[in-house]
Amino acid sequence: DSGVTQTPKHLITATGQRVTLRCSPRSGDLSVYWYQQSLDQGLQFLIQYYNGEERAKGNILERFSAQQFPDLHSELNLSSLELGDSALYFCASSVGASGILTDTQYFGPGTRLTVL
Amino acid sequence: EDQVTQSPEALRLQEGESSSLNCSYTVSGLRGLFWYRQDPGKGPEFLFTLYSAGEEKEKERLKATLTKKESFLHITAPKPEDSATYLCAVQAKGAQKLVFGQGTRLTINP
């Protein structure tokens, strides 16, 4: 158990709908990262938040957005869903302080999103 | 652009048969190279971080090594419970995101 929690575990929805995925980081970690894992693309970085502020953006679609709340949990919002959005979505957390040598990212169990 | 290539894509071994997985990378200044293990439908589980060429780390039957262009994950006398997908990722200096390879799917037959 990494200490990172994600809910829900599974989500089945229809095209055009909107869903929210939730992540709670490990105790003490300030950074949260979201990754998408699909069969053809592998694990792809979407976005990072550090202590409530967006820090880095990867290949995140405009239909997707995220935020990190004062209690450090994070939500990933996916809207106008398409079939191709079906994937595993992982949240990871780390201490996040810049300049430290070891800043390992620990991953949650993931949310499996199926868009029908 | 930072890139990670893992080989082979899949590897099937008999229990006790040692082997190595390869991770080749190109990165604009390496901050760290990470190895993770992922079981089907689960999140990646952290194994090792390597920071500089020549560094080695060990954990049970696994040993990770690093050169300036690639990393190897050596598996000695593997057991069926070592079956999983092994992921390699790099983190560039000044960045915190991880860039992952496609993984090597390892199967150990009893």
Coordinates of C-alpha atoms in Angstrom, one line a residue:
Chain A
D1 CA 0.0 0.0 0.0
S2 CA 1.6 3.3 -1.2
G3 CA -0.5 5.5 1.0
V4 CA -2.1 7.2 -2.0
T5 CA -5.8 6.7 -2.3
Q6 CA -8.0 7.1 -5.4
T7 CA -11.8 6.9 -5.8
P8 CA -13.7 5.5 -7.5
K9 CA -11.9 2.3 -8.5
H10 CA -14.1 1.8 -11.6
L11 CA -16.2 4.3 -13.5
I12 CA -18.5 3.5 -16.5
T13 CA -20.1 6.3 -18.3
A14 CA -21.4 7.4 -21.7
T15 CA -19.9 9.6 -24.4
G16 CA -20.4 13.3 -23.8
Q17 CA -20.6 12.9 -20.1
R18 CA -18.5 14.5 -17.3
V19 CA -16.8 12.7 -14.5
T20 CA -14.6 13.6 -11.5
L21 CA -11.8 11.4 -10.2
R22 CA -10.4 12.0 -6.7
C23 CA -7.0 11.5 -5.2
S24 CA -5.7 11.8 -1.6
P25 CA -1.9 12.0 -1.4
R26 CA 0.4 10.4 1.1
S27 CA 0.6 12.1 4.4
G28 CA 3.1 14.9 4.2
D29 CA 3.3 15.0 0.4
L30 CA 2.6 18.4 -1.2
S31 CA 2.8 17.4 -4.9
V32 CA 0.2 15.5 -6.8
Y33 CA 0.6 14.2 -10.3
W34 CA -2.0 12.8 -12.7
Y35 CA -1.1 10.2 -15.3
Q36 CA -3.2 8.4 -18.0
Q37 CA -2.4 4.8 -19.0
S38 CA -3.8 3.4 -22.1
L39 CA -2.8 0.2 -24.0
D40 CA -1.3 2.1 -27.0
Q41 CA 0.2 5.1 -25.2
G42 CA 1.6 3.7 -22.0
L43 CA 1.8 6.0 -18.9
Q44 CA 1.5 9.6 -19.9
F45 CA 1.9 12.6 -17.6
L46 CA -1.1 14.9 -17.6
I47 CA -0.6 17.6 -14.9
Q48 CA 1.1 18.4 -11.6
Y49 CA 0.0 20.4 -8.6
Y50 CA 2.2 21.6 -5.8
N51 CA 0.6 22.9 -2.6
G52 CA -2.5 24.0 -4.4
E53 CA -0.8 25.6 -7.4
E54 CA -0.5 24.1 -10.9
R55 CA 3.2 23.5 -11.5
A56 CA 3.5 21.5 -14.8
K57 CA 1.4 20.5 -17.6
G58 CA 1.8 17.6 -20.0
N59 CA -0.4 16.1 -22.7
I60 CA -3.6 17.1 -21.0
L61 CA -6.6 17.8 -23.3
E62 CA -8.5 21.0 -23.0
R63 CA -11.6 19.0 -22.0
F64 CA -9.7 17.9 -18.9
S65 CA -8.9 20.0 -15.8
A66 CA -7.6 19.4 -12.3
Q67 CA -7.3 21.2 -9.0
Q68 CA -5.7 20.7 -5.7
F69 CA -7.6 21.7 -2.6
P70 CA -6.3 23.2 0.7
D71 CA -6.3 19.8 2.3
L72 CA -4.1 18.7 -0.6
H73 CA -6.5 16.2 -2.1
S74 CA -6.8 16.6 -5.9
E75 CA -9.6 16.1 -8.4
L76 CA -9.3 15.4 -12.1
N77 CA -12.3 16.5 -14.1
L78 CA -12.9 14.9 -17.5
S79 CA -15.7 16.4 -19.7
S80 CA -17.3 15.8 -23.1
L81 CA -16.0 12.3 -22.8
E82 CA -15.1 10.3 -25.9
L83 CA -14.5 6.6 -26.4
G84 CA -10.8 7.2 -26.6
D85 CA -10.7 8.6 -23.1
S86 CA -11.2 5.1 -21.7
A87 CA -8.1 4.3 -19.8
L88 CA -6.6 3.9 -16.3
Y89 CA -6.0 7.2 -14.5
F90 CA -3.3 7.2 -11.9
C91 CA -2.6 9.8 -9.3
A92 CA 0.9 9.9 -7.7
S93 CA 2.3 12.0 -4.9
S94 CA 5.7 13.1 -3.7
V95 CA 7.2 15.5 -1.2
G96 CA 7.6 17.8 -4.1
A97 CA 10.3 20.1 -2.7
S98 CA 12.6 21.3 -5.4
G99 CA 16.3 20.8 -4.9
I100 CA 16.1 17.6 -2.9
L101 CA 17.8 14.6 -4.4
T102 CA 15.1 12.0 -3.7
D103 CA 11.6 12.9 -4.7
T104 CA 10.1 9.6 -5.4
Q105 CA 6.6 9.5 -6.8
Y106 CA 4.3 7.0 -5.2
F107 CA 1.3 5.8 -7.2
G108 CA -2.3 5.2 -6.2
P109 CA -4.3 2.1 -7.3
G110 CA -5.9 4.0 -10.2
T111 CA -9.4 4.6 -11.5
R112 CA -10.4 2.6 -14.5
L113 CA -12.6 4.7 -16.7
T114 CA -14.8 3.1 -19.4
V115 CA -16.6 5.3 -21.8
L116 CA -19.4 3.5 -23.8
Chain B
E1 CA 12.4 15.5 -26.2
D2 CA 13.0 13.0 -23.4
Q3 CA 12.5 9.4 -24.5
V4 CA 12.6 6.0 -22.9
T5 CA 12.7 2.7 -24.8
Q6 CA 12.4 -0.7 -23.0
S7 CA 13.3 -4.1 -24.4
P8 CA 12.2 -6.7 -24.7
E9 CA 8.5 -6.0 -24.8
A10 CA 7.8 -9.4 -23.2
L11 CA 10.0 -12.0 -21.6
R12 CA 9.1 -15.5 -20.5
L13 CA 11.5 -17.3 -18.2
Q14 CA 11.6 -20.5 -16.2
E15 CA 11.8 -20.3 -12.4
G16 CA 15.4 -19.8 -11.5
E17 CA 16.5 -18.6 -14.9
S18 CA 18.3 -15.3 -14.5
S19 CA 18.0 -12.5 -17.1
S20 CA 18.2 -8.7 -17.7
L21 CA 15.7 -6.1 -18.8
N22 CA 17.0 -3.1 -20.7
C23 CA 16.0 0.6 -20.5
S24 CA 17.6 3.0 -23.1
Y25 CA 17.0 6.7 -22.5
T26 CA 17.7 10.1 -23.9
V27 CA 17.1 13.0 -21.6
S28 CA 18.3 16.6 -21.4
G29 CA 20.2 16.2 -18.2
L30 CA 19.2 13.3 -15.9
R31 CA 17.9 14.0 -12.5
G32 CA 16.9 10.4 -11.8
L33 CA 16.0 7.1 -13.4
F34 CA 13.3 5.1 -11.8
W35 CA 12.2 1.5 -11.9
Y36 CA 8.7 0.5 -11.0
R37 CA 6.8 -2.8 -11.0
Q38 CA 3.2 -3.0 -12.1
D39 CA 0.8 -5.8 -11.6
P40 CA -2.2 -6.1 -13.9
G41 CA -4.9 -3.5 -13.0
K42 CA -2.8 -2.0 -10.2
G43 CA -0.7 1.1 -9.7
P44 CA 3.0 1.1 -10.3
E45 CA 5.0 0.1 -7.3
F46 CA 8.3 1.9 -6.7
L47 CA 11.5 -0.2 -6.8
F48 CA 14.6 1.9 -7.3
T49 CA 16.0 5.3 -8.1
L50 CA 19.4 5.7 -9.8
Y51 CA 21.1 9.1 -10.2
S52 CA 24.4 8.7 -11.8
A53 CA 26.3 6.4 -14.2
G54 CA 27.9 3.5 -12.3
E55 CA 25.4 3.5 -9.6
E56 CA 23.8 0.1 -8.6
K57 CA 21.0 -0.8 -6.2
E58 CA 19.7 -4.1 -5.1
K59 CA 16.5 -5.4 -3.5
E60 CA 16.0 -9.2 -3.0
R61 CA 16.4 -10.8 -6.5
L62 CA 16.5 -7.5 -8.3
K63 CA 19.6 -5.4 -9.1
A64 CA 19.4 -2.1 -11.1
T65 CA 22.4 -0.6 -12.8
L66 CA 22.9 2.7 -14.7
T67 CA 25.2 3.9 -17.5
K68 CA 25.0 7.2 -19.4
K69 CA 22.6 5.8 -22.0
E70 CA 20.9 2.9 -20.4
S71 CA 19.8 1.0 -17.3
F72 CA 19.5 -2.7 -16.7
L73 CA 17.3 -4.5 -14.3
H74 CA 18.9 -7.8 -13.5
I75 CA 16.7 -10.6 -12.1
T76 CA 18.5 -13.4 -10.4
A77 CA 16.9 -16.8 -9.8
P78 CA 13.4 -15.4 -10.3
K79 CA 10.2 -16.8 -8.8
P80 CA 6.7 -16.9 -10.2
E81 CA 5.8 -14.0 -7.9
D82 CA 8.2 -11.8 -9.8
S83 CA 5.9 -11.9 -12.8
A84 CA 4.8 -8.4 -13.6
T85 CA 5.4 -5.5 -16.0
Y86 CA 8.5 -3.6 -15.1
L87 CA 8.5 0.1 -16.0
C88 CA 11.4 2.4 -16.4
A89 CA 11.1 6.2 -16.2
V90 CA 13.4 9.2 -16.4
Q91 CA 13.1 12.6 -14.7
A92 CA 15.0 15.4 -16.3
K93 CA 16.8 18.1 -14.3
G94 CA 14.5 21.0 -13.5
A95 CA 11.4 18.8 -14.1
Q96 CA 9.4 16.6 -11.8
K97 CA 7.3 14.7 -14.3
L98 CA 8.3 11.2 -15.1
V99 CA 8.6 10.0 -18.7
F100 CA 7.9 6.3 -18.9
G101 CA 8.9 3.5 -21.3
Q102 CA 6.3 1.1 -22.5
G103 CA 7.4 -1.6 -20.0
T104 CA 8.6 -5.2 -20.2
R105 CA 6.1 -7.8 -19.4
L106 CA 7.9 -10.5 -17.4
T107 CA 6.4 -14.0 -16.9
I108 CA 8.1 -16.6 -14.7
N109 CA 6.9 -20.1 -15.2
P110 CA 7.1 -22.5 -12.3

